[in-house]
Amino acid sequence: MTVGRRAGSYVCGVDAAMDVIGGKWKVLILWALHMRPHRFGELRRELPGVTEKVLAAQLRELEADGIVHREVYEEVPPRVEYSLTPRGETLNEALEPLGAWGKANVLAEPVPAEPIG
Amino acid sequence: MTVGRRAGSYVCGVDAAMDVIGGKWKVLILWALHMRPHRFGELRRELPGVTEKVLAAQLRELEADGIVHREVYEEVPPRVEYSLTPRGETLNEALEPLGAWGKANVLAEPVPAEPIG
DNA sequence: CTGCACGCTTCCCCAGGGGTAACCACCCAC
DNA sequence: GTGGGTGGTTACCCCTGGGGAAGCGTGCAG
């Protein structure tokens, strides 16, 4: 398994990780799969503005990097479920501090002064 | 202070943070400034392949996002020093788990099969 | 006078990641 | 037969981020 597309040319771990999560929708996919497995259409509906082509491409890259697992059910209407691999779950855990930072420093921006509590 | 360029349209904290660190060289800049303040030329020499134009642009964005501090010394040969703001330092701390993940899962790749344990 | 070093800025150009839309194969409901 | 929903693929286009190279203003070295 080769993780990342720039194999071998990384300066440091963060650099390498950025290559894996660098797609426009990847962290949102991880965020969605963090909750529960998703079907393709579910993901598409939850990511505002993503197209099938791009979603499929990002999922394929994440799959190639061993982050998501793709399970095909040979059923009457074809069903495919995407879930996090163990490696994907550890990645999501590693992203949590970053998410907290973003929430505190980017999302919660219009803070005039001290929070009340 | 408005952090990020997509202000207000973020899905979650990770998404927002990715907007701040999304440039090609930004995490490497953070990584370098993590150690000590750097002059422009120092940074350029430490980042293999970055051009002045791009380095200046990334630094400006990081400055606009309150991540790096730019100190100009009105000296004989103009001198400029870049350092992390407190917010930049917390960002770097939030990136550490991601760096560890990348080091373990991307850099240390030649793992043949199952881990022994 | 020329050149270099500093820390940029400006202009131009290119690749590629992402967006748009159509199509596919299957089955069911209408 | 038509349309909708499943999960895609393919072809094409476009925009933006990034790369290349040169200029700028100052002062010193040669």
Short mmCIF file of C-alpha atoms (C1' of nucleotides) in Angstrom, two decimals:
data_model
loop_
_atom_site.label_atom_id
_atom_site.label_comp_id
_atom_site.label_asym_id
_atom_site.label_seq_id
_atom_site.Cartn_x
_atom_site.Cartn_y
_atom_site.Cartn_z
CA MET A 1 0.00 0.00 0.00
CA THR A 2 1.40 3.36 -1.02
CA VAL A 3 -0.25 6.22 0.73
CA GLY A 4 -0.30 9.60 -0.98
CA ARG A 5 0.50 10.58 -4.53
CA ARG A 6 3.84 12.27 -3.99
CA ALA A 7 5.33 9.14 -2.48
CA GLY A 8 8.70 9.62 -0.90
CA SER A 9 9.10 13.35 -1.41
CA TYR A 10 7.68 14.62 1.83
CA VAL A 11 9.40 17.11 4.05
CA CYS A 12 7.63 16.13 7.25
CA GLY A 13 4.62 14.27 8.57
CA VAL A 14 2.22 17.17 8.27
CA ASP A 15 3.29 17.64 4.69
CA ALA A 16 2.60 13.98 4.00
CA ALA A 17 -0.77 14.02 5.71
CA MET A 18 -1.79 17.11 3.75
CA ASP A 19 -1.24 15.15 0.56
CA VAL A 20 -3.75 12.56 1.74
CA ILE A 21 -6.46 14.99 2.88
CA GLY A 22 -5.69 17.68 0.32
CA GLY A 23 -8.68 17.19 -1.94
CA LYS A 24 -11.42 19.76 -1.84
CA TRP A 25 -13.96 17.41 -0.27
CA LYS A 26 -11.87 14.85 1.54
CA VAL A 27 -12.10 16.16 5.06
CA LEU A 28 -15.85 16.56 4.62
CA ILE A 29 -16.06 12.95 3.47
CA LEU A 30 -14.06 11.88 6.49
CA TRP A 31 -16.28 14.00 8.68
CA ALA A 32 -19.40 12.38 7.29
CA LEU A 33 -18.03 8.84 7.51
CA HIS A 34 -16.93 9.57 11.05
CA MET A 35 -20.57 9.20 12.11
CA ARG A 36 -21.54 6.06 10.26
CA PRO A 37 -21.08 4.29 6.92
CA HIS A 38 -22.64 6.11 4.00
CA ARG A 39 -23.95 5.13 0.63
CA PHE A 40 -22.75 7.06 -2.40
CA GLY A 41 -25.98 9.00 -2.78
CA GLU A 42 -26.09 9.80 0.90
CA LEU A 43 -22.65 11.35 0.74
CA ARG A 44 -23.61 13.30 -2.31
CA ARG A 45 -26.64 14.75 -0.60
CA GLU A 46 -24.69 15.64 2.52
CA LEU A 47 -21.88 17.44 0.71
CA PRO A 48 -23.37 20.64 -0.67
CA GLY A 49 -22.28 21.14 -4.25
CA VAL A 50 -20.16 18.09 -4.95
CA THR A 51 -20.68 16.34 -8.28
CA GLU A 52 -20.76 12.59 -8.85
CA LYS A 53 -17.55 12.59 -10.80
CA VAL A 54 -15.57 14.47 -8.21
CA LEU A 55 -17.07 12.58 -5.29
CA ALA A 56 -16.24 9.28 -6.96
CA ALA A 57 -12.69 10.45 -7.65
CA GLN A 58 -12.09 11.61 -4.09
CA LEU A 59 -13.52 8.38 -2.72
CA ARG A 60 -11.25 6.39 -5.00
CA GLU A 61 -8.19 8.27 -3.82
CA LEU A 62 -9.17 7.83 -0.19
CA GLU A 63 -9.70 4.15 -0.90
CA ALA A 64 -6.32 3.87 -2.60
CA ASP A 65 -4.75 5.51 0.44
CA GLY A 66 -6.39 2.99 2.73
CA ILE A 67 -8.56 5.59 4.43
CA VAL A 68 -12.02 4.43 3.38
CA HIS A 69 -13.36 0.97 2.73
CA ARG A 70 -15.66 0.34 -0.21
CA GLU A 71 -18.16 -2.47 0.20
CA VAL A 72 -20.23 -3.49 -2.81
CA TYR A 73 -23.46 -5.37 -2.24
CA GLU A 74 -24.55 -7.28 -5.32
CA GLU A 75 -28.19 -6.53 -4.89
CA VAL A 76 -31.17 -5.69 -7.01
CA PRO A 77 -30.49 -1.97 -7.00
CA PRO A 78 -26.71 -1.93 -6.72
CA ARG A 79 -25.66 -0.76 -3.28
CA VAL A 80 -22.25 0.49 -2.25
CA GLU A 81 -21.28 1.48 1.25
CA TYR A 82 -18.30 3.56 2.24
CA SER A 83 -16.85 3.38 5.72
CA LEU A 84 -13.63 4.32 7.47
CA THR A 85 -10.83 1.82 7.72
CA PRO A 86 -8.91 1.64 11.00
CA ARG A 87 -6.34 3.90 9.42
CA GLY A 88 -9.11 6.28 8.45
CA GLU A 89 -10.36 6.37 11.99
CA THR A 90 -6.94 7.22 13.34
CA LEU A 91 -6.70 9.95 10.72
CA ASN A 92 -9.99 11.37 11.88
CA GLU A 93 -8.78 11.33 15.46
CA ALA A 94 -5.63 13.12 14.39
CA LEU A 95 -7.82 15.74 12.73
CA GLU A 96 -9.86 16.47 15.82
CA PRO A 97 -7.48 19.03 17.33
CA LEU A 98 -7.38 20.78 13.98
CA GLY A 99 -11.16 20.78 13.89
CA ALA A 100 -11.30 22.24 17.37
CA TRP A 101 -8.81 24.90 16.36
CA GLY A 102 -10.84 25.79 13.29
CA LYS A 103 -14.02 25.94 15.28
CA ALA A 104 -12.43 28.22 17.83
CA ASN A 105 -10.42 30.42 15.49
CA VAL A 106 -12.30 30.54 12.21
CA LEU A 107 -15.92 29.60 12.75
CA ALA A 108 -16.40 31.44 16.02
CA GLU A 109 -15.04 34.63 14.54
CA PRO A 110 -17.56 37.41 15.31
CA VAL A 111 -16.55 37.28 18.97
CA PRO A 112 -16.35 40.93 20.04
CA ALA A 113 -14.56 40.37 23.33
CA GLU A 114 -14.67 37.83 26.12
CA PRO A 115 -17.26 35.06 25.95
CA ILE A 116 -19.85 35.48 28.66
CA GLY A 117 -19.20 32.25 30.48
CA MET B 1 -9.97 39.87 12.08
CA THR B 2 -11.49 37.59 9.50
CA VAL B 3 -9.74 34.28 9.25
CA GLY B 4 -9.87 32.32 6.02
CA ARG B 5 -10.99 33.34 2.57
CA ARG B 6 -14.32 31.53 2.41
CA ALA B 7 -15.63 33.33 5.48
CA GLY B 8 -18.87 31.98 6.82
CA SER B 9 -19.34 29.11 4.41
CA TYR B 10 -17.68 26.34 6.35
CA VAL B 11 -19.26 23.01 7.07
CA CYS B 12 -17.19 22.22 10.16
CA GLY B 13 -14.04 23.18 11.98
CA VAL B 14 -11.73 20.93 9.98
CA ASP B 15 -13.11 22.41 6.80
CA ALA B 16 -12.41 25.89 8.10
CA ALA B 17 -8.91 25.02 9.25
CA MET B 18 -8.14 23.48 5.87
CA ASP B 19 -8.91 26.81 4.26
CA VAL B 20 -6.25 28.45 6.40
CA ILE B 21 -3.52 25.85 5.86
CA GLY B 22 -4.56 24.84 2.35
CA GLY B 23 -1.76 26.53 0.42
CA LYS B 24 0.97 24.38 -1.06
CA TRP B 25 3.67 25.66 1.28
CA LYS B 26 1.77 26.83 4.33
CA VAL B 27 2.30 23.88 6.61
CA LEU B 28 5.99 23.90 5.70
CA ILE B 29 6.15 27.59 6.59
CA LEU B 30 4.46 26.86 9.90
CA TRP B 31 6.84 24.00 10.45
CA ALA B 32 9.85 26.24 9.84
CA LEU B 33 8.56 29.09 11.99
CA HIS B 34 7.79 26.58 14.70
CA MET B 35 11.50 26.48 15.47
CA ARG B 36 12.35 30.19 15.44
CA PRO B 37 11.60 33.40 13.56
CA HIS B 38 12.88 33.43 10.01
CA ARG B 39 13.83 36.07 7.52
CA PHE B 40 12.32 35.94 4.06
CA GLY B 41 15.45 34.61 2.43
CA GLU B 42 15.93 32.03 5.14
CA LEU B 43 12.48 30.64 4.52
CA ARG B 44 13.10 30.59 0.83
CA ARG B 45 16.27 28.58 1.27
CA GLU B 46 14.61 26.13 3.64
CA LEU B 47 11.63 25.42 1.42
CA PRO B 48 12.94 23.44 -1.53
CA GLY B 49 11.50 24.85 -4.74
CA VAL B 50 9.36 27.73 -3.59
CA THR B 51 9.60 30.96 -5.57
CA GLU B 52 9.68 34.45 -4.08
CA LYS B 53 6.32 35.33 -5.51
CA VAL B 54 4.56 32.32 -4.07
CA LEU B 55 6.35 32.50 -0.75
CA ALA B 56 5.39 36.15 -0.39
CA ALA B 57 1.77 35.35 -1.26
CA GLN B 58 1.50 32.52 1.24
CA LEU B 59 3.09 34.63 3.95
CA ARG B 60 0.65 37.43 3.25
CA GLU B 61 -2.31 35.10 3.56
CA LEU B 62 -0.99 33.63 6.76
CA GLU B 63 -0.46 37.15 8.04
CA ALA B 64 -3.97 38.16 7.05
CA ASP B 65 -5.28 35.13 8.93
CA GLY B 66 -3.38 36.13 12.05
CA ILE B 67 -1.11 33.11 11.91
CA VAL B 68 2.25 34.77 11.32
CA HIS B 69 3.57 38.11 12.47
CA ARG B 70 5.59 40.27 10.10
CA GLU B 71 8.16 42.55 11.65
CA VAL B 72 9.90 45.07 9.42
CA TYR B 73 13.19 46.53 10.55
CA GLU B 74 13.95 49.79 8.79
CA GLU B 75 17.60 49.05 8.36
CA VAL B 76 20.29 49.60 5.80
CA PRO B 77 19.59 46.37 3.92
CA PRO B 78 15.87 45.96 4.53
CA ARG B 79 15.20 43.19 7.01
CA VAL B 80 11.91 41.43 7.63
CA GLU B 81 11.30 38.76 10.19
CA TYR B 82 8.41 36.35 10.25
CA SER B 83 7.29 34.63 13.42
CA LEU B 84 4.25 32.78 14.70
CA THR B 85 1.51 34.68 16.47
CA PRO B 86 -0.07 33.02 19.53
CA ARG B 87 -2.83 31.84 17.23
CA GLY B 88 -0.21 30.42 14.90
CA GLU B 89 1.38 28.54 17.75
CA THR B 90 -1.93 26.98 18.75
CA LEU B 91 -2.45 26.03 15.12
CA ASN B 92 0.91 24.32 15.07
CA GLU B 93 0.02 22.43 18.20
CA ALA B 94 -3.25 21.37 16.63
CA LEU B 95 -1.29 20.08 13.65
CA GLU B 96 0.98 17.88 15.69
CA PRO B 97 -1.31 14.84 15.83
CA LEU B 98 -1.75 15.12 12.09
CA GLY B 99 2.00 15.25 11.68
CA ALA B 100 2.40 12.17 13.83
CA TRP B 101 -0.26 10.40 11.78
CA GLY B 102 1.48 11.30 8.55
CA LYS B 103 4.82 10.20 9.86
CA ALA B 104 3.38 6.86 10.96
CA ASN B 105 1.10 6.20 7.99
CA VAL B 106 2.69 7.87 4.99
CA LEU B 107 6.37 8.38 5.62
CA ALA B 108 6.94 5.03 7.32
CA GLU B 109 5.27 3.17 4.51
CA PRO B 110 7.35 0.12 3.59
CA VAL B 111 5.26 -1.96 5.99
CA PRO B 112 4.83 -5.28 4.15
CA ALA B 113 1.69 -6.75 5.64
CA GLU B 114 0.11 -7.16 9.05
CA PRO B 115 1.80 -5.41 11.91
CA ILE B 116 3.46 -8.04 14.06
CA GLY B 117 1.38 -7.32 17.13
"C1'" DC C 1 30.02 51.87 -13.58
"C1'" DT C 2 28.65 47.24 -12.63
"C1'" DG C 3 27.00 43.93 -9.84
"C1'" DC C 4 24.97 41.86 -5.90
"C1'" DA C 5 21.89 41.16 -1.97
"C1'" DC C 6 17.65 42.25 0.35
"C1'" DG C 7 12.47 41.70 0.13
"C1'" DC C 8 9.48 42.04 -2.37
"C1'" DT C 9 6.04 43.20 -6.88
"C1'" DT C 10 4.38 42.70 -11.49
"C1'" DC C 11 3.48 40.30 -15.67
"C1'" DC C 12 2.73 36.22 -18.22
"C1'" DC C 13 1.90 31.41 -18.71
"C1'" DC C 14 0.72 26.67 -17.78
"C1'" DA C 15 -1.06 22.34 -15.63
"C1'" DG C 16 -4.37 20.14 -13.34
"C1'" DG C 17 -7.99 19.80 -10.11
"C1'" DG C 18 -12.41 20.48 -10.17
"C1'" DG C 19 -17.09 21.57 -12.53
"C1'" DT C 20 -20.75 20.36 -16.36
"C1'" DA C 21 -23.25 17.29 -18.74
"C1'" DA C 22 -24.28 13.22 -21.07
"C1'" DC C 23 -24.39 8.32 -21.01
"C1'" DC C 24 -24.64 3.31 -19.12
"C1'" DA C 25 -26.86 -0.91 -17.15
"C1'" DC C 26 -30.26 -2.48 -14.17
"C1'" DC C 27 -34.88 -2.84 -12.19
"C1'" DC C 28 -39.35 -1.12 -10.61
"C1'" DA C 29 -43.47 1.90 -10.68
"C1'" DC C 30 -46.55 4.17 -13.47
"C1'" DG D 1 -42.70 3.09 -23.06
"C1'" DT D 2 -41.30 6.49 -19.81
"C1'" DG D 3 -39.38 8.02 -15.86
"C1'" DG D 4 -36.89 7.57 -11.55
"C1'" DG D 5 -33.43 5.80 -8.55
"C1'" DT D 6 -29.14 2.95 -8.00
"C1'" DG D 7 -23.63 4.03 -8.69
"C1'" DG D 8 -20.97 5.19 -11.45
"C1'" DT D 9 -17.84 6.54 -16.32
"C1'" DT D 10 -16.46 9.44 -20.06
"C1'" DA D 11 -15.53 13.65 -22.57
"C1'" DC D 12 -14.90 18.30 -22.43
"C1'" DC D 13 -14.06 22.96 -20.45
"C1'" DC D 14 -12.51 26.35 -17.27
"C1'" DC D 15 -10.55 28.75 -13.43
"C1'" DT D 16 -7.30 29.36 -10.14
"C1'" DG D 17 -3.13 28.31 -7.84
"C1'" DG D 18 1.27 28.12 -8.61
"C1'" DG D 19 5.82 28.64 -11.50
"C1'" DG D 20 9.36 31.67 -14.30
"C1'" DA D 21 11.57 35.68 -14.93
"C1'" DA D 22 12.39 40.36 -14.61
"C1'" DG D 23 12.13 44.92 -12.28
"C1'" DC D 24 12.66 48.12 -8.13
"C1'" DG D 25 15.13 50.98 -4.67
"C1'" DT D 26 18.91 51.26 -1.76
"C1'" DG D 27 23.67 50.84 -0.29
"C1'" DC D 28 28.02 48.57 -0.35
"C1'" DA D 29 31.85 45.79 -2.73
"C1'" DG D 30 34.60 45.43 -6.55
#
